[in-house]
Amino acid sequence: MKEPTFEQIFKIEIEGWCYGLANYPGEVFPGLLHRIIKELGPSFVKALESELAFDILDISMKLSKAAKYLIDEREICFSILAFFPPPERFSEGAQFAMSRVIDQVEQAYGGALDKLEQKWKLERKALSSD
């Protein structure tokens, strides 16, 4: 039997979290969704490292729908982007995948690259002051 690709595993993980969120027995609240996004953070980074330019808009739509639209897709996109480390951490291919994901948010909502550049600048500054 052939081993599943990271892309297949990634899609299953997203679907699993969406299913769990949609069937959550209690009241869905913003903190719960942000906690799920935090749990997915390493998978988003691994996707980029694997040079997978995932469809962040589709993932955000699915998560928003699973959360009964409690949090809008734009906020989810930016929450996901918050887990992206500075591009110099990645290979050239991974940087290209990351730029394609960021561009989706930039085209849909604007401001994605500016927010990330500010975040990365602060992270670099914190590292250099250590």
PDB file of C-alpha atoms in Angstrom:
ATOM      1  CA  MET A   1       0.000   0.000   0.000  1.00  0.00           C
ATOM      2  CA  LYS A   2       1.285   3.423  -0.968  1.00  0.00           C
ATOM      3  CA  GLU A   3       2.084   5.890   1.794  1.00  0.00           C
ATOM      4  CA  PRO A   4      -0.229   8.918   1.824  1.00  0.00           C
ATOM      5  CA  THR A   5       1.303  12.201   0.711  1.00  0.00           C
ATOM      6  CA  PHE A   6       1.601  15.113   3.108  1.00  0.00           C
ATOM      7  CA  GLU A   7      -1.050  16.919   1.053  1.00  0.00           C
ATOM      8  CA  GLN A   8      -3.507  14.058   1.654  1.00  0.00           C
ATOM      9  CA  ILE A   9      -2.720  13.987   5.371  1.00  0.00           C
ATOM     10  CA  PHE A  10      -3.067  17.778   5.564  1.00  0.00           C
ATOM     11  CA  LYS A  11      -6.516  17.698   3.917  1.00  0.00           C
ATOM     12  CA  ILE A  12      -7.674  14.925   6.253  1.00  0.00           C
ATOM     13  CA  GLU A  13      -6.456  16.883   9.274  1.00  0.00           C
ATOM     14  CA  ILE A  14      -8.365  19.996   8.171  1.00  0.00           C
ATOM     15  CA  GLU A  15     -11.496  17.933   7.468  1.00  0.00           C
ATOM     16  CA  GLY A  16     -11.193  16.233  10.863  1.00  0.00           C
ATOM     17  CA  TRP A  17     -10.982  19.518  12.748  1.00  0.00           C
ATOM     18  CA  CYS A  18     -13.906  20.934  10.735  1.00  0.00           C
ATOM     19  CA  TYR A  19     -15.985  17.853  11.501  1.00  0.00           C
ATOM     20  CA  GLY A  20     -15.147  18.056  15.186  1.00  0.00           C
ATOM     21  CA  LEU A  21     -15.946  21.753  15.323  1.00  0.00           C
ATOM     22  CA  ALA A  22     -19.231  21.355  13.419  1.00  0.00           C
ATOM     23  CA  ASN A  23     -20.283  18.576  15.804  1.00  0.00           C
ATOM     24  CA  TYR A  24     -19.020  20.205  18.999  1.00  0.00           C
ATOM     25  CA  PRO A  25     -21.661  19.475  21.634  1.00  0.00           C
ATOM     26  CA  GLY A  26     -21.349  22.788  23.440  1.00  0.00           C
ATOM     27  CA  GLU A  27     -21.504  26.402  22.407  1.00  0.00           C
ATOM     28  CA  VAL A  28     -18.889  27.271  19.793  1.00  0.00           C
ATOM     29  CA  PHE A  29     -17.005  30.416  20.811  1.00  0.00           C
ATOM     30  CA  PRO A  30     -14.215  32.420  19.143  1.00  0.00           C
ATOM     31  CA  GLY A  31     -11.528  31.188  21.541  1.00  0.00           C
ATOM     32  CA  LEU A  32     -12.300  27.587  20.592  1.00  0.00           C
ATOM     33  CA  LEU A  33     -11.795  28.265  16.908  1.00  0.00           C
ATOM     34  CA  HIS A  34      -8.584  30.179  17.555  1.00  0.00           C
ATOM     35  CA  ARG A  35      -7.353  27.272  19.692  1.00  0.00           C
ATOM     36  CA  ILE A  36      -8.025  24.904  16.784  1.00  0.00           C
ATOM     37  CA  ILE A  37      -6.117  27.199  14.431  1.00  0.00           C
ATOM     38  CA  LYS A  38      -3.250  27.231  16.953  1.00  0.00           C
ATOM     39  CA  GLU A  39      -3.294  23.400  16.977  1.00  0.00           C
ATOM     40  CA  LEU A  40      -3.136  23.477  13.173  1.00  0.00           C
ATOM     41  CA  GLY A  41      -0.257  26.002  13.192  1.00  0.00           C
ATOM     42  CA  PRO A  42       2.536  23.406  12.903  1.00  0.00           C
ATOM     43  CA  SER A  43       0.661  21.731  10.028  1.00  0.00           C
ATOM     44  CA  PHE A  44       0.439  25.022   8.142  1.00  0.00           C
ATOM     45  CA  VAL A  45       4.204  25.489   8.571  1.00  0.00           C
ATOM     46  CA  LYS A  46       4.858  21.867   7.533  1.00  0.00           C
ATOM     47  CA  ALA A  47       2.689  22.419   4.441  1.00  0.00           C
ATOM     48  CA  LEU A  48       4.870  25.371   3.461  1.00  0.00           C
ATOM     49  CA  GLU A  49       8.046  23.408   4.174  1.00  0.00           C
ATOM     50  CA  SER A  50       6.620  20.706   1.884  1.00  0.00           C
ATOM     51  CA  GLU A  51       6.138  23.423  -0.762  1.00  0.00           C
ATOM     52  CA  LEU A  52       2.365  23.003  -0.599  1.00  0.00           C
ATOM     53  CA  ALA A  53       0.609  26.240  -1.562  1.00  0.00           C
ATOM     54  CA  PHE A  54      -2.629  25.339   0.190  1.00  0.00           C
ATOM     55  CA  ASP A  55      -5.937  27.092  -0.455  1.00  0.00           C
ATOM     56  CA  ILE A  56      -6.145  29.285   2.643  1.00  0.00           C
ATOM     57  CA  LEU A  57      -9.421  30.861   1.495  1.00  0.00           C
ATOM     58  CA  ASP A  58     -11.087  27.456   1.199  1.00  0.00           C
ATOM     59  CA  ILE A  59      -9.749  26.316   4.573  1.00  0.00           C
ATOM     60  CA  SER A  60     -10.965  29.542   6.178  1.00  0.00           C
ATOM     61  CA  MET A  61     -14.398  29.134   4.614  1.00  0.00           C
ATOM     62  CA  LYS A  62     -14.654  25.540   5.872  1.00  0.00           C
ATOM     63  CA  LEU A  63     -13.574  26.507   9.393  1.00  0.00           C
ATOM     64  CA  SER A  64     -15.977  29.458   9.451  1.00  0.00           C
ATOM     65  CA  LYS A  65     -18.841  27.258   8.267  1.00  0.00           C
ATOM     66  CA  ALA A  66     -17.984  24.577  10.853  1.00  0.00           C
ATOM     67  CA  ALA A  67     -18.041  27.304  13.529  1.00  0.00           C
ATOM     68  CA  LYS A  68     -21.510  28.327  12.334  1.00  0.00           C
ATOM     69  CA  TYR A  69     -20.047  31.562  10.889  1.00  0.00           C
ATOM     70  CA  LEU A  70     -19.246  32.849  14.370  1.00  0.00           C
ATOM     71  CA  ILE A  71     -15.906  34.105  13.033  1.00  0.00           C
ATOM     72  CA  ASP A  72     -15.611  35.428   9.507  1.00  0.00           C
ATOM     73  CA  GLU A  73     -13.277  34.011   6.917  1.00  0.00           C
ATOM     74  CA  ARG A  74     -11.076  37.114   6.829  1.00  0.00           C
ATOM     75  CA  GLU A  75     -10.258  36.837  10.535  1.00  0.00           C
ATOM     76  CA  ILE A  76      -9.508  33.135  10.128  1.00  0.00           C
ATOM     77  CA  CYS A  77      -7.142  33.827   7.208  1.00  0.00           C
ATOM     78  CA  PHE A  78      -5.200  36.372   9.224  1.00  0.00           C
ATOM     79  CA  SER A  79      -5.156  34.046  12.224  1.00  0.00           C
ATOM     80  CA  ILE A  80      -3.585  31.329  10.058  1.00  0.00           C
ATOM     81  CA  LEU A  81      -1.043  33.773   8.601  1.00  0.00           C
ATOM     82  CA  ALA A  82       0.051  34.660  12.134  1.00  0.00           C
ATOM     83  CA  PHE A  83       1.752  31.246  12.307  1.00  0.00           C
ATOM     84  CA  PHE A  84       3.947  31.886   9.253  1.00  0.00           C
ATOM     85  CA  PRO A  85       7.585  32.301  10.292  1.00  0.00           C
ATOM     86  CA  PRO A  86       9.946  34.679   8.470  1.00  0.00           C
ATOM     87  CA  PRO A  87      10.588  33.535   4.892  1.00  0.00           C
ATOM     88  CA  GLU A  88      14.347  33.135   5.348  1.00  0.00           C
ATOM     89  CA  ARG A  89      13.585  30.058   7.422  1.00  0.00           C
ATOM     90  CA  PHE A  90      12.398  28.277   4.272  1.00  0.00           C
ATOM     91  CA  SER A  91      13.914  26.914   1.085  1.00  0.00           C
ATOM     92  CA  GLU A  92      13.305  28.811  -2.126  1.00  0.00           C
ATOM     93  CA  GLY A  93      10.481  26.437  -3.107  1.00  0.00           C
ATOM     94  CA  ALA A  94       8.829  26.802   0.298  1.00  0.00           C
ATOM     95  CA  GLN A  95       9.142  30.601   0.069  1.00  0.00           C
ATOM     96  CA  PHE A  96       7.370  30.455  -3.286  1.00  0.00           C
ATOM     97  CA  ALA A  97       4.572  28.328  -1.792  1.00  0.00           C
ATOM     98  CA  MET A  98       4.273  30.769   1.114  1.00  0.00           C
ATOM     99  CA  SER A  99       4.088  33.750  -1.242  1.00  0.00           C
ATOM    100  CA  ARG A 100       1.278  32.040  -3.174  1.00  0.00           C
ATOM    101  CA  VAL A 101      -0.706  31.480   0.047  1.00  0.00           C
ATOM    102  CA  ILE A 102      -0.127  35.051   1.247  1.00  0.00           C
ATOM    103  CA  ASP A 103      -1.131  36.364  -2.186  1.00  0.00           C
ATOM    104  CA  GLN A 104      -4.534  34.667  -1.890  1.00  0.00           C
ATOM    105  CA  VAL A 105      -5.261  36.678   1.265  1.00  0.00           C
ATOM    106  CA  GLU A 106      -3.741  39.833  -0.216  1.00  0.00           C
ATOM    107  CA  GLN A 107      -5.995  39.566  -3.281  1.00  0.00           C
ATOM    108  CA  ALA A 108      -9.124  38.782  -1.239  1.00  0.00           C
ATOM    109  CA  TYR A 109      -8.717  41.219   1.664  1.00  0.00           C
ATOM    110  CA  GLY A 110      -5.545  43.288   1.315  1.00  0.00           C
ATOM    111  CA  GLY A 111      -3.066  44.075   4.072  1.00  0.00           C
ATOM    112  CA  ALA A 112      -1.725  40.548   4.501  1.00  0.00           C
ATOM    113  CA  LEU A 113       1.819  41.249   3.396  1.00  0.00           C
ATOM    114  CA  ASP A 114       2.057  44.465   5.439  1.00  0.00           C
ATOM    115  CA  LYS A 115       0.902  42.677   8.605  1.00  0.00           C
ATOM    116  CA  LEU A 116       3.329  39.802   8.055  1.00  0.00           C
ATOM    117  CA  GLU A 117       6.261  42.103   7.320  1.00  0.00           C
ATOM    118  CA  GLN A 118       5.566  43.991  10.574  1.00  0.00           C
ATOM    119  CA  LYS A 119       5.361  40.702  12.487  1.00  0.00           C
ATOM    120  CA  TRP A 120       8.572  39.385  10.957  1.00  0.00           C
ATOM    121  CA  LYS A 121      10.383  42.663  11.645  1.00  0.00           C
ATOM    122  CA  LEU A 122       9.431  42.440  15.331  1.00  0.00           C
ATOM    123  CA  GLU A 123      10.502  38.781  15.478  1.00  0.00           C
ATOM    124  CA  ARG A 124      13.868  39.572  13.896  1.00  0.00           C
ATOM    125  CA  LYS A 125      14.374  42.491  16.273  1.00  0.00           C
ATOM    126  CA  ALA A 126      13.579  40.260  19.272  1.00  0.00           C
ATOM    127  CA  LEU A 127      16.045  37.636  18.050  1.00  0.00           C
ATOM    128  CA  SER A 128      18.821  40.167  17.521  1.00  0.00           C
ATOM    129  CA  SER A 129      18.383  41.637  21.005  1.00  0.00           C
ATOM    130  CA  ASP A 130      18.829  38.258  22.718  1.00  0.00           C
TER     131      ASP A 130
END
